[in-house]
XYZ file of C-alpha atoms in Angstrom:
354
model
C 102.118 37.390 159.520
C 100.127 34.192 159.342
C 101.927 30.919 158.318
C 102.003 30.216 154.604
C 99.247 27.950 152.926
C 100.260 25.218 150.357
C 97.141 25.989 148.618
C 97.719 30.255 149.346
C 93.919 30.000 150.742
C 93.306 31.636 153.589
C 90.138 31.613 155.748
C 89.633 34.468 157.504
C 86.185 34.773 160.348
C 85.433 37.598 163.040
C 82.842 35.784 165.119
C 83.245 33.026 167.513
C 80.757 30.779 165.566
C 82.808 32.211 162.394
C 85.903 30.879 164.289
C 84.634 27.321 164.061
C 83.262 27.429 160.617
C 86.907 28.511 159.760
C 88.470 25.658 161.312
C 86.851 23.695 159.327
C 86.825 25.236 156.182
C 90.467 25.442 156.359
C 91.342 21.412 157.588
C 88.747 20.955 154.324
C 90.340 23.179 151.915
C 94.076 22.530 153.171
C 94.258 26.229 154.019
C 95.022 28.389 157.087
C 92.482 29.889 159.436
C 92.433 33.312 160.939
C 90.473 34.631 163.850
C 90.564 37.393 166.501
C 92.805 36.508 169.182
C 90.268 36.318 171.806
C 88.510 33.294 169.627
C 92.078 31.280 169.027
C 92.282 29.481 172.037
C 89.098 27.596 171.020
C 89.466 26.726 167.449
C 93.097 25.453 165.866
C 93.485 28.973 163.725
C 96.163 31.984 163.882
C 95.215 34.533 165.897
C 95.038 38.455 164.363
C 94.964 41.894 166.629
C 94.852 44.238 163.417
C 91.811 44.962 161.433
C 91.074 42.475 159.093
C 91.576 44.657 156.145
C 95.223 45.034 157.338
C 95.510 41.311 157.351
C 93.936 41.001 154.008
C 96.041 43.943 152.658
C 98.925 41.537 154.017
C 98.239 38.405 152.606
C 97.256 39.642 149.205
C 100.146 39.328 147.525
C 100.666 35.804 148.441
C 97.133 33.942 148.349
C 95.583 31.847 145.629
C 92.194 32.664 147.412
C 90.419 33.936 150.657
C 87.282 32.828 152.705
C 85.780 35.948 154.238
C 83.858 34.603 156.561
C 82.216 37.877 157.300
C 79.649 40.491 156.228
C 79.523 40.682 152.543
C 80.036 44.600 153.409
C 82.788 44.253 155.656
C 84.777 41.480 152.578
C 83.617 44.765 149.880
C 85.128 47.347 151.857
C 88.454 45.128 152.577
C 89.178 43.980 149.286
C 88.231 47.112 147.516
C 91.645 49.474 147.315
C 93.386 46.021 146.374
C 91.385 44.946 143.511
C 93.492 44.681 140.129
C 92.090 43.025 137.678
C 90.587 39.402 137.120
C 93.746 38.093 135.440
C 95.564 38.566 138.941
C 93.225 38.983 141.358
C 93.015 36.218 144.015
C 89.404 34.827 144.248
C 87.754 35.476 147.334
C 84.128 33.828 148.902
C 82.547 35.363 151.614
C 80.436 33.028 153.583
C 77.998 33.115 156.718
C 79.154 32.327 160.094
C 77.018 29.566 160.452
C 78.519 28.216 156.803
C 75.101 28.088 155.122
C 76.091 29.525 152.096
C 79.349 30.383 149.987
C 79.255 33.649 147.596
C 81.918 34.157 144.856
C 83.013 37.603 145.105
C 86.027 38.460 143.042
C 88.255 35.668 140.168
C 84.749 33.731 139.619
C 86.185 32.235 136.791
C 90.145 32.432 136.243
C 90.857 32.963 140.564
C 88.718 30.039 141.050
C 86.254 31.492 143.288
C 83.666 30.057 141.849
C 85.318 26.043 142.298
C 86.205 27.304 146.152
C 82.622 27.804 146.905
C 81.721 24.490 145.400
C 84.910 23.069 147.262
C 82.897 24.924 150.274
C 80.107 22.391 150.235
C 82.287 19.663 150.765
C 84.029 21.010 153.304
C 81.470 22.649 155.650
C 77.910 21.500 153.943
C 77.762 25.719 152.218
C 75.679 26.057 149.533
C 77.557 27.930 146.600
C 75.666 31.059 145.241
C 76.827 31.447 141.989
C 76.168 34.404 140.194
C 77.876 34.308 136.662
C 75.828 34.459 133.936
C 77.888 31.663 132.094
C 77.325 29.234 135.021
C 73.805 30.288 135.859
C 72.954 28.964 131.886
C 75.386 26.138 132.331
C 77.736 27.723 129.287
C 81.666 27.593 129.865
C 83.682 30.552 130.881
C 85.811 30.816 127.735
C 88.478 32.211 129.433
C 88.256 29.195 132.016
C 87.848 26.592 129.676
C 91.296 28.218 127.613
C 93.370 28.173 131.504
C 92.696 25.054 132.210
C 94.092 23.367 128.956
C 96.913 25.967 128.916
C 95.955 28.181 126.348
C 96.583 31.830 126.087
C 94.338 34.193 124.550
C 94.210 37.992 123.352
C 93.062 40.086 123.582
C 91.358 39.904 126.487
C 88.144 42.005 125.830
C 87.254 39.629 123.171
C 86.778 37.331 126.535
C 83.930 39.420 127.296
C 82.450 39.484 124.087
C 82.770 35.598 123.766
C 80.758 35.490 127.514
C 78.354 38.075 127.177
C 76.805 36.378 123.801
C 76.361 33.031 125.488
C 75.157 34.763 128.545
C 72.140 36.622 126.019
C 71.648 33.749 124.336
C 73.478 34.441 120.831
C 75.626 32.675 118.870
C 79.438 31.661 118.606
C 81.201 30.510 115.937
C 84.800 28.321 116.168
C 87.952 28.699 113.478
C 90.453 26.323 113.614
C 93.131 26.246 111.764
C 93.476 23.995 109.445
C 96.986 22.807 110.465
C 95.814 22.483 114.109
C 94.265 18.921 115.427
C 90.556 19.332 114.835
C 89.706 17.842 118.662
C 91.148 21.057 120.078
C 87.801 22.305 120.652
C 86.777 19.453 122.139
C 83.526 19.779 124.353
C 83.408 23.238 123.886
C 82.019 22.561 119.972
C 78.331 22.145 121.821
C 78.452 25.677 122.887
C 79.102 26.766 118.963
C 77.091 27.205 116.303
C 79.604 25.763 114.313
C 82.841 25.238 113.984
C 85.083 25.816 110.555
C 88.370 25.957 108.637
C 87.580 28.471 106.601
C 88.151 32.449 108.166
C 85.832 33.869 105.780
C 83.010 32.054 106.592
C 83.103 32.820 110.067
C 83.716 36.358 110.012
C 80.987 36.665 107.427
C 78.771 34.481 109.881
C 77.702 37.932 111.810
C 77.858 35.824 115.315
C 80.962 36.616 117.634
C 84.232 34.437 116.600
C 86.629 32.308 118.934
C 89.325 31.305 116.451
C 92.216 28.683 117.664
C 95.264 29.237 115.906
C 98.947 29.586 115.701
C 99.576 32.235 113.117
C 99.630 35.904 113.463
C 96.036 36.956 111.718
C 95.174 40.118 109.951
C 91.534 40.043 110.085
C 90.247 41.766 113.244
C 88.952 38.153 115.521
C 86.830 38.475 118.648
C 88.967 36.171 120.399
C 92.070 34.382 119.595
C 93.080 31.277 121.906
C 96.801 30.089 120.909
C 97.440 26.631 121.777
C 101.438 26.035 123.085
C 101.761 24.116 120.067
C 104.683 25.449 118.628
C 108.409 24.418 119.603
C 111.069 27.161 118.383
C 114.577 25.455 118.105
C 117.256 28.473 119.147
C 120.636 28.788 118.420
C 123.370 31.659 119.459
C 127.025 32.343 119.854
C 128.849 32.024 123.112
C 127.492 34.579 125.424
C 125.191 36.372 122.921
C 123.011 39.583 124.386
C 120.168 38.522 125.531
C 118.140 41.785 124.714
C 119.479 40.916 121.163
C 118.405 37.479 121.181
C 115.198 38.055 122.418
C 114.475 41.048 120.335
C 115.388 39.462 117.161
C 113.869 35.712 117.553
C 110.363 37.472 118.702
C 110.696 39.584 115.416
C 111.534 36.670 113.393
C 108.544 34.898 114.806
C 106.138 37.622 113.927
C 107.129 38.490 110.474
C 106.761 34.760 110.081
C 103.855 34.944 110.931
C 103.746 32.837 114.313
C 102.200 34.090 117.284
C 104.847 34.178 120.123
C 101.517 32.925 122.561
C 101.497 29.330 120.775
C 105.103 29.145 121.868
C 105.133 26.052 123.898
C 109.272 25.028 124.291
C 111.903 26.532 123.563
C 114.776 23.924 122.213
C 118.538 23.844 121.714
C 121.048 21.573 121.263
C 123.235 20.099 125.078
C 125.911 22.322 124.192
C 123.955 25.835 124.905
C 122.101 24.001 128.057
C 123.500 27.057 130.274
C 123.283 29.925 127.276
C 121.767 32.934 129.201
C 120.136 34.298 126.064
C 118.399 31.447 125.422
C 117.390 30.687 128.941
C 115.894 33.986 129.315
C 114.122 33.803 125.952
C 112.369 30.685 127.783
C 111.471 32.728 130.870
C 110.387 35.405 128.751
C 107.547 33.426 126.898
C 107.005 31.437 130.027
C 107.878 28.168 128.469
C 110.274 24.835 129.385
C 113.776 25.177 127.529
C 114.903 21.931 126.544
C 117.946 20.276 124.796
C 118.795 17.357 122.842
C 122.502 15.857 122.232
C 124.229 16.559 119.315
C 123.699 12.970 118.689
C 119.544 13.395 119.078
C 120.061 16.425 116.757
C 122.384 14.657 114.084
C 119.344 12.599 113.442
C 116.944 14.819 111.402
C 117.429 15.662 108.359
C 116.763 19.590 107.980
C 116.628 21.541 104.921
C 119.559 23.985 105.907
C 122.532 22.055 107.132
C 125.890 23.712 107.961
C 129.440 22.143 108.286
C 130.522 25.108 110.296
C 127.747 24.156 112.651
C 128.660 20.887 112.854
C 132.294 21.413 113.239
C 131.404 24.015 116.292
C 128.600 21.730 118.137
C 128.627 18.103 116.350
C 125.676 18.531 114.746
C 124.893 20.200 111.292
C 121.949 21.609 112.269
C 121.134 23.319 115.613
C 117.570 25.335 115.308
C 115.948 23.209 112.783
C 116.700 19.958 114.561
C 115.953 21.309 117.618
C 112.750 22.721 116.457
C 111.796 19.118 115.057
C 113.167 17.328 118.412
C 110.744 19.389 120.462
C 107.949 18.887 118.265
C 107.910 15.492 118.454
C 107.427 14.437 114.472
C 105.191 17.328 113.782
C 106.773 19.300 110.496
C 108.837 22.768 110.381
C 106.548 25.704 109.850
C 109.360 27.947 109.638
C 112.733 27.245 108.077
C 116.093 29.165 109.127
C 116.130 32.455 110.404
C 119.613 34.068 111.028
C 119.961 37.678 112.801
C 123.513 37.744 113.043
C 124.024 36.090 116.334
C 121.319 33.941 116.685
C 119.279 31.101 114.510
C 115.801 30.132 114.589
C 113.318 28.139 113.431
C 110.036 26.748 114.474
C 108.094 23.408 114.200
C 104.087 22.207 114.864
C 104.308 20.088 117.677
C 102.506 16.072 117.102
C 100.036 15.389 119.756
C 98.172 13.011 118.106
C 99.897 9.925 120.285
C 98.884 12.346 123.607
């Protein structure tokens, strides 16, 4: 097995002129070069005995990207039986041996093949082929632009819908929600037709619909994005089932009409720092868990207090105060919830200082 990349990109040739485009490509990229052991003693690469679809088979699992520096047949037939989908797929560039030019194969957009070939010209002077119809017009990858501010989306063949009418030239319309900050489009507004506050309008527009919002929505949308603008403040007893927690805060959330993809912290009071339930809630929505003193919490003033709270944890309020903690002066969106052995309750989170 080849040593591990910090960047998990690995750089992969067959020829001996391949060998030395890979050395380079790999010192450029901070990734690690592969070559048939009969080229290794020339070039500063790991050497491979195995077919290279073995190797790729391999290193699959662990790389960010690959730069098959091979046939564009050879990289096909390799990568083929291991191809997932584009949400997990690593990208992958296959590129000349001579390092003229740099093809995104697989992950244009969310892999980042289509930055590594551009990171390719840098490196070794290749000229990035791109062949995405979103890039070729100079539109955004929606998906893309949502990644890279941390953003999820669903569901995900609205992504294609969203791409394909920019790539034929028709038109997009953006909701926001009228609680959200109205820069959370940002530069992507030039790509819409308009943007709007009201639902209606845009679903009656007859162009496809991106809508940014927190809130569970009944109308069928071409693409929600949910920005992690939501902290949930999370209290349980001692050693509370997880399965239970979980189940019931995720259930609260929904029939309150809060999409558990805006989730952006989790928050509880010092006292429950080490409260598996909670913990795993976190890991479950993918989000930071944080908590405040009972000092911090003491602080807000919440619309359900209780002195048996306060006389468990020093604090009469442990989910609302959290929530409000975490959200850094935004306002609760959702009061109270109680299932028994947990609490929640869930806040809009300020950026307007970020």
């Amino acid at each position: 097995m080849a040593k591990s990349s910090p960047r998990g990109i690995y750089v992969i040739a067959l020829t001996r002129t391949g060998a030395k485009t890979a050395e380079l490509a790999a010192k450029g990229l901070g990734g690690v070069a592969l070559v048939p052991e009969k080229f290794a003693a020339d070039v500063d690469a790991e050497p491979f005995e195995e077919p290279v679809a073995e190797i790729i088979k391999k290193l699959w699992p662990l790389a960010g990207g690959f730069i098959l520096i091979m046939a564009a047949g050879i990289a096909v037939r390799s990568i083929a039986p291991l191809i997932k989908d584009k949400y997990s797929d690593p990208a992958v560039v296959v590129m000349d041996p001579e390092g003229f030019y740099a093809v995104p194969l697989l992950s244009g957009h969310v892999g980042g093949a289509n930055d590594l070939a551009r990171e390719l010209h840098d490196a070794v002077g290749a000229i990035p082929v791109i062949t995405t119809a979103t890039d070729a017009l100079n539109k955004p990858a929606i998906e893309s632009w949502a990644l890279s501010l941390g953003y999820k989306f669903e569901p995900r063949e609205g992504v294609v819908k969203v791409n394909s009418a920019w790539a034929n030239g028709d038109g997009v319309v953006g909701y926001l929600d009228p609680a959200l900050p109205k820069e959370l489009f940002g530069d992507l507004r030039r790509h819409l037709s308009y943007t709007t506050s009201d639902l209606r309008q845009a679903l009656s527009s007859g162009e496809v619909v991106v809508a940014l919002s927190h809130r569970e929505v009944e109308q069928e949308v071409d693409l929600l994005i949910r920005p992690p603008l939501v902290a949930i403040g999370v209290g349980c007893r001692k050693d509370a089932d997880p399965a239970r927690v979980e189940e019931g805060v995720l259930s609260a959330l929904r029939e309150g009409g809060i999409s558990r993809l805006a989730v952006g912290v989790v928050a509880s009071v010092d006292a429950k720092r080490d409260e598996e339930a909670i913990i795993k809630l976190a890991e479950k929505l993918g989000v930071e868990y944080a908590t405040f003193t009972a000092e911090e919490l003491g602080g807000y003033k919440t619309p359900n207090p209780s002195p048996r709270v306060e006389e468990a944890v020093g604090t009469p309020s442990v989910c609302e105060a959290a929530a409000l903690a975490a959200a850094a002066g935004g306002d609760l969106i959702l009061e109270k919830r109680s299932g028994g052995v947990w609490t929640l309750a869930a806040a809009l989170i300020d950026i307007s200082e970020s």
